[in-house]
GROMACS .gro file of C-alpha atoms in nm:
model
  221
    1MET     CA    1   0.000   0.000   0.000
    2LEU     CA    2   0.290   0.234   0.067
    3ASN     CA    3   0.402   0.211  -0.297
    4GLU     CA    4   0.052   0.286  -0.426
    5CYS     CA    5  -0.022   0.584  -0.200
    6LYS     CA    6   0.190   0.896  -0.180
    7ILE     CA    7   0.074   1.072   0.134
    8LYS     CA    8   0.238   1.360   0.317
    9TRP     CA    9   0.183   1.253   0.674
   10ASN     CA   10   0.269   1.596   0.813
   11LYS     CA   11  -0.029   1.743   0.626
   12PHE     CA   12  -0.317   1.533   0.500
   13TYR     CA   13  -0.697   1.545   0.507
   14ILE     CA   14  -0.961   1.298   0.616
   15LEU     CA   15  -1.280   1.349   0.414
   16LYS     CA   16  -1.595   1.224   0.585
   17ASP     CA   17  -1.847   1.112   0.325
   18CYS     CA   18  -2.213   1.036   0.389
   19THR     CA   19  -2.271   0.747   0.626
   20SER     CA   20  -2.541   0.483   0.645
   21TYR     CA   21  -2.650   0.213   0.884
   22ASN     CA   22  -2.656  -0.145   0.764
   23GLU     CA   23  -2.862  -0.418   0.931
   24TYR     CA   24  -2.732  -0.709   0.726
   25VAL     CA   25  -2.634  -0.903   1.041
   26LYS     CA   26  -2.937  -1.105   1.145
   27PHE     CA   27  -2.967  -1.333   1.447
   28GLY     CA   28  -3.267  -1.552   1.527
   29LEU     CA   29  -3.311  -1.345   1.843
   30SER     CA   30  -3.175  -0.993   1.862
   31PRO     CA   31  -3.028  -0.806   2.161
   32GLU     CA   32  -3.349  -0.603   2.167
   33ASP     CA   33  -3.553  -0.924   2.195
   34PHE     CA   34  -3.363  -1.035   2.504
   35LEU     CA   35  -3.392  -0.685   2.649
   36LYS     CA   36  -3.769  -0.695   2.596
   37PHE     CA   37  -3.784  -1.034   2.769
   38ALA     CA   38  -3.585  -0.895   3.063
   39LYS     CA   39  -3.824  -0.602   3.101
   40GLN     CA   40  -4.120  -0.839   3.097
   41ASP     CA   41  -3.951  -1.061   3.357
   42LEU     CA   42  -3.895  -0.759   3.580
   43LYS     CA   43  -4.271  -0.713   3.609
   44ASN     CA   44  -4.290  -1.046   3.792
   45LEU     CA   45  -4.177  -1.009   4.151
   46ASP     CA   46  -4.144  -1.383   4.211
   47ASN     CA   47  -3.808  -1.560   4.223
   48LYS     CA   48  -3.841  -1.700   3.871
   49GLY     CA   49  -3.908  -1.355   3.725
   50LEU     CA   50  -3.608  -1.199   3.899
   51VAL     CA   51  -3.370  -1.477   3.794
   52GLU     CA   52  -3.495  -1.472   3.436
   53GLY     CA   53  -3.474  -1.092   3.427
   54LEU     CA   54  -3.108  -1.105   3.527
   55SER     CA   55  -3.037  -1.390   3.284
   56ASN     CA   56  -3.201  -1.217   2.990
   57SER     CA   57  -3.013  -0.895   3.066
   58LYS     CA   58  -2.689  -1.092   3.037
   59ARG     CA   59  -2.812  -1.257   2.716
   60ALA     CA   60  -2.895  -0.916   2.570
   61ILE     CA   61  -2.539  -0.799   2.638
   62ASP     CA   62  -2.381  -1.119   2.504
   63CYS     CA   63  -2.595  -1.103   2.191
   64GLN     CA   64  -2.501  -0.738   2.135
   65VAL     CA   65  -2.131  -0.820   2.173
   66ASP     CA   66  -2.158  -1.095   1.911
   67TRP     CA   67  -2.366  -0.869   1.686
   68ILE     CA   68  -2.096  -0.599   1.697
   69ILE     CA   69  -1.823  -0.851   1.616
   70SER     CA   70  -2.026  -0.984   1.323
   71TYR     CA   71  -2.111  -0.632   1.206
   72LEU     CA   72  -1.743  -0.546   1.189
   73GLY     CA   73  -1.682  -0.843   0.961
   74PHE     CA   74  -1.547  -1.101   1.205
   75ASP     CA   75  -1.663  -1.454   1.280
   76TYR     CA   76  -1.808  -1.428   1.630
   77LEU     CA   77  -1.815  -1.807   1.670
   78ASN     CA   78  -1.438  -1.828   1.617
   79PHE     CA   79  -1.339  -1.492   1.761
   80ASN     CA   80  -1.017  -1.567   1.946
   81GLU     CA   81  -0.649  -1.474   1.941
   82GLN     CA   82  -0.559  -1.786   1.744
   83HIS     CA   83  -0.793  -1.696   1.458
   84TYR     CA   84  -0.723  -1.320   1.475
   85PRO     CA   85  -0.368  -1.277   1.611
   86TYR     CA   86  -0.347  -0.911   1.504
   87ILE     CA   87  -0.638  -0.830   1.732
   88LYS     CA   88  -0.443  -0.969   2.026
   89SER     CA   89  -0.152  -0.740   1.936
   90MET     CA   90  -0.382  -0.440   1.912
   91ILE     CA   91  -0.537  -0.520   2.250
   92ASN     CA   92  -0.195  -0.552   2.414
   93GLU     CA   93  -0.084  -0.221   2.266
   94PHE     CA   94  -0.397  -0.048   2.396
   95GLU     CA   95  -0.376  -0.198   2.744
   96ALA     CA   96  -0.007  -0.110   2.776
   97GLU     CA   97  -0.084   0.262   2.752
   98THR     CA   98  -0.276   0.277   3.079
   99TYR     CA   99  -0.449   0.050   3.328
  100PHE     CA  100  -0.740  -0.149   3.199
  101ASP     CA  101  -0.906  -0.459   3.331
  102LYS     CA  102  -0.736  -0.756   3.166
  103ASN     CA  103  -0.949  -1.015   3.345
  104LEU     CA  104  -1.216  -0.991   3.080
  105SER     CA  105  -1.319  -1.214   2.794
  106PHE     CA  106  -1.133  -1.168   2.466
  107LYS     CA  107  -1.446  -1.018   2.312
  108LEU     CA  108  -1.491  -0.753   2.582
  109ARG     CA  109  -1.120  -0.667   2.573
  110PHE     CA  110  -1.157  -0.617   2.199
  111LEU     CA  111  -1.452  -0.378   2.241
  112GLN     CA  112  -1.259  -0.194   2.511
  113ALA     CA  113  -0.950  -0.159   2.291
  114MET     CA  114  -1.158  -0.045   1.993
  115GLU     CA  115  -1.316   0.223   2.215
  116ILE     CA  116  -1.662   0.097   2.126
  117THR     CA  117  -1.776   0.048   2.484
  118PRO     CA  118  -1.742   0.302   2.768
  119ILE     CA  119  -1.502   0.168   3.030
  120PHE     CA  120  -1.744   0.211   3.319
  121LEU     CA  121  -1.992  -0.009   3.133
  122ILE     CA  122  -1.731  -0.282   3.095
  123ALA     CA  123  -1.687  -0.285   3.474
  124LYS     CA  124  -2.063  -0.299   3.528
  125ILE     CA  125  -2.099  -0.585   3.281
  126ARG     CA  126  -1.824  -0.785   3.449
  127LYS     CA  127  -1.988  -0.737   3.789
  128LEU     CA  128  -2.320  -0.847   3.645
  129ARG     CA  129  -2.170  -1.161   3.495
  130ASN     CA  130  -1.989  -1.257   3.815
  131GLU     CA  131  -2.305  -1.221   4.021
  132LEU     CA  132  -2.500  -1.439   3.782
  133GLU     CA  133  -2.240  -1.708   3.714
  134HIS     CA  134  -2.049  -1.745   4.040
  135GLU     CA  135  -2.282  -1.641   4.319
  136TYR     CA  136  -2.592  -1.852   4.376
  137LEU     CA  137  -2.785  -1.573   4.542
  138MET     CA  138  -3.139  -1.461   4.478
  139PRO     CA  139  -3.117  -1.120   4.304
  140GLN     CA  140  -3.311  -0.829   4.445
  141LYS     CA  141  -3.554  -0.630   4.235
  142ASP     CA  142  -3.328  -0.323   4.240
  143GLU     CA  143  -3.035  -0.535   4.118
  144VAL     CA  144  -3.239  -0.678   3.833
  145ARG     CA  145  -3.363  -0.333   3.736
  146GLU     CA  146  -3.003  -0.209   3.728
  147ALA     CA  147  -2.906  -0.508   3.511
  148VAL     CA  148  -3.182  -0.426   3.264
  149GLU     CA  149  -3.071  -0.062   3.255
  150ILE     CA  150  -2.707  -0.164   3.200
  151ALA     CA  151  -2.808  -0.390   2.911
  152GLU     CA  152  -3.018  -0.116   2.752
  153LEU     CA  153  -2.746   0.145   2.796
  154PHE     CA  154  -2.487  -0.093   2.650
  155ILE     CA  155  -2.699  -0.167   2.342
  156ASN     CA  156  -2.783   0.199   2.281
  157ALA     CA  157  -2.429   0.326   2.342
  158THR     CA  158  -2.260   0.075   2.113
  159GLN     CA  159  -2.514   0.107   1.833
  160ASN     CA  160  -2.477   0.483   1.846
  161ILE     CA  161  -2.103   0.443   1.782
  162LEU     CA  162  -2.154   0.189   1.506
  163TRP     CA  163  -2.444   0.358   1.328
  164HIS     CA  164  -2.239   0.403   1.012
  165LYS     CA  165  -2.135   0.126   0.775
  166PHE     CA  166  -1.786  -0.025   0.767
  167ILE     CA  167  -1.661  -0.174   0.441
  168SER     CA  168  -1.353  -0.378   0.357
  169ASP     CA  169  -1.286  -0.243   0.008
  170TYR     CA  170  -1.071   0.070  -0.021
  171PHE     CA  171  -0.999   0.239  -0.353
  172VAL     CA  172  -0.679   0.424  -0.435
  173LEU     CA  173  -0.685   0.596  -0.776
  174GLN     CA  174  -0.760   0.315  -1.023
  175GLU     CA  175  -0.624   0.038  -0.804
  176LYS     CA  176  -0.849  -0.169  -0.579
  177ILE     CA  177  -0.699  -0.285  -0.253
  178LYS     CA  178  -0.877  -0.573  -0.083
  179ILE     CA  179  -0.848  -0.581   0.293
  180LEU     CA  180  -0.995  -0.873   0.486
  181PRO     CA  181  -1.085  -0.900   0.858
  182GLU     CA  182  -0.791  -1.137   0.907
  183ASN     CA  183  -0.549  -0.866   0.791
  184LYS     CA  184  -0.370  -0.634   1.032
  185GLU     CA  185  -0.460  -0.335   0.812
  186TYR     CA  186  -0.832  -0.408   0.841
  187ILE     CA  187  -0.824  -0.397   1.220
  188MET     CA  188  -0.624  -0.075   1.220
  189PHE     CA  189  -0.864   0.089   0.974
  190LEU     CA  190  -1.150   0.000   1.208
  191LYS     CA  191  -0.963   0.139   1.507
  192ALA     CA  192  -0.892   0.466   1.326
  193SER     CA  193  -1.251   0.501   1.204
  194ILE     CA  194  -1.419   0.424   1.535
  195SER     CA  195  -1.184   0.625   1.757
  196ASN     CA  196  -1.147   0.912   1.506
  197ASN     CA  197  -0.775   0.889   1.575
  198PHE     CA  198  -0.609   0.875   1.235
  199GLU     CA  199  -0.255   0.864   1.371
  200TYR     CA  200  -0.288   0.492   1.299
  201LEU     CA  201  -0.292   0.548   0.922
  202PRO     CA  202   0.086   0.567   0.861
  203LYS     CA  203   0.125   0.223   1.023
  204ILE     CA  204  -0.142   0.084   0.793
  205PHE     CA  205   0.050   0.208   0.492
  206GLY     CA  206   0.377   0.068   0.623
  207CYS     CA  207   0.529   0.404   0.713
  208ASP     CA  208   0.727   0.433   1.038
  209ILE     CA  209   0.688   0.792   1.155
  210ASP     CA  210   0.681   0.949   1.499
  211THR     CA  211   0.326   1.054   1.590
  212LYS     CA  212   0.442   1.406   1.677
  213TYR     CA  213   0.505   1.465   1.306
  214ILE     CA  214   0.161   1.345   1.199
  215ASN     CA  215  -0.079   1.626   1.120
  216TYR     CA  216  -0.423   1.592   0.965
  217GLU     CA  217  -0.755   1.771   0.937
  218ILE     CA  218  -1.100   1.612   0.921
  219LYS     CA  219  -1.340   1.765   0.670
  220GLU     CA  220  -1.701   1.692   0.581
  221VAL     CA  221  -1.770   1.619   0.214
   0.00000   0.00000   0.00000
């Protein structure tokens, strides 16, 4: 890519074109379905309703996590560091910059590193999972209500970030460059797009330059 693109990294422009939302990822049950079930469960004050409300809140979050991974072009059923080694490298680089919780699933660490999910929500989700999976205690109504609110906030926050469409075909002049989810460049393009931090671009194009010399301006088309 470096040979095909002549970019002055000390002065370049990012042009933001029109964006659109794509719902091509379809599950049999959506995160919104599980959230609706959780809200219905919350109306029942018996033990079964409280347990199911907490369980469906967790399912809503898990489904949303897998939906995001699928939406970004990855295989959520085989989403691990063996299948996507460059993601592991990106996660390690992100977590080395400051303190982040590393005792999370690979999927949640990915969302954290991609800056898709607010950090405080990650902590809330982990607490929710631990309570459900490792503590055989009857949840209180207030706890279940909080779980439902966390699930709803998580779904809304992440979909708001991902409302625009990501594609894996990039065009440079007359040459078409195909970038696949398994490629390091694909992951870095996603990171730059989602975080709006385009200091990652020189690395994508194979250019080793100190970030203090990178200068760009974002413009609307």
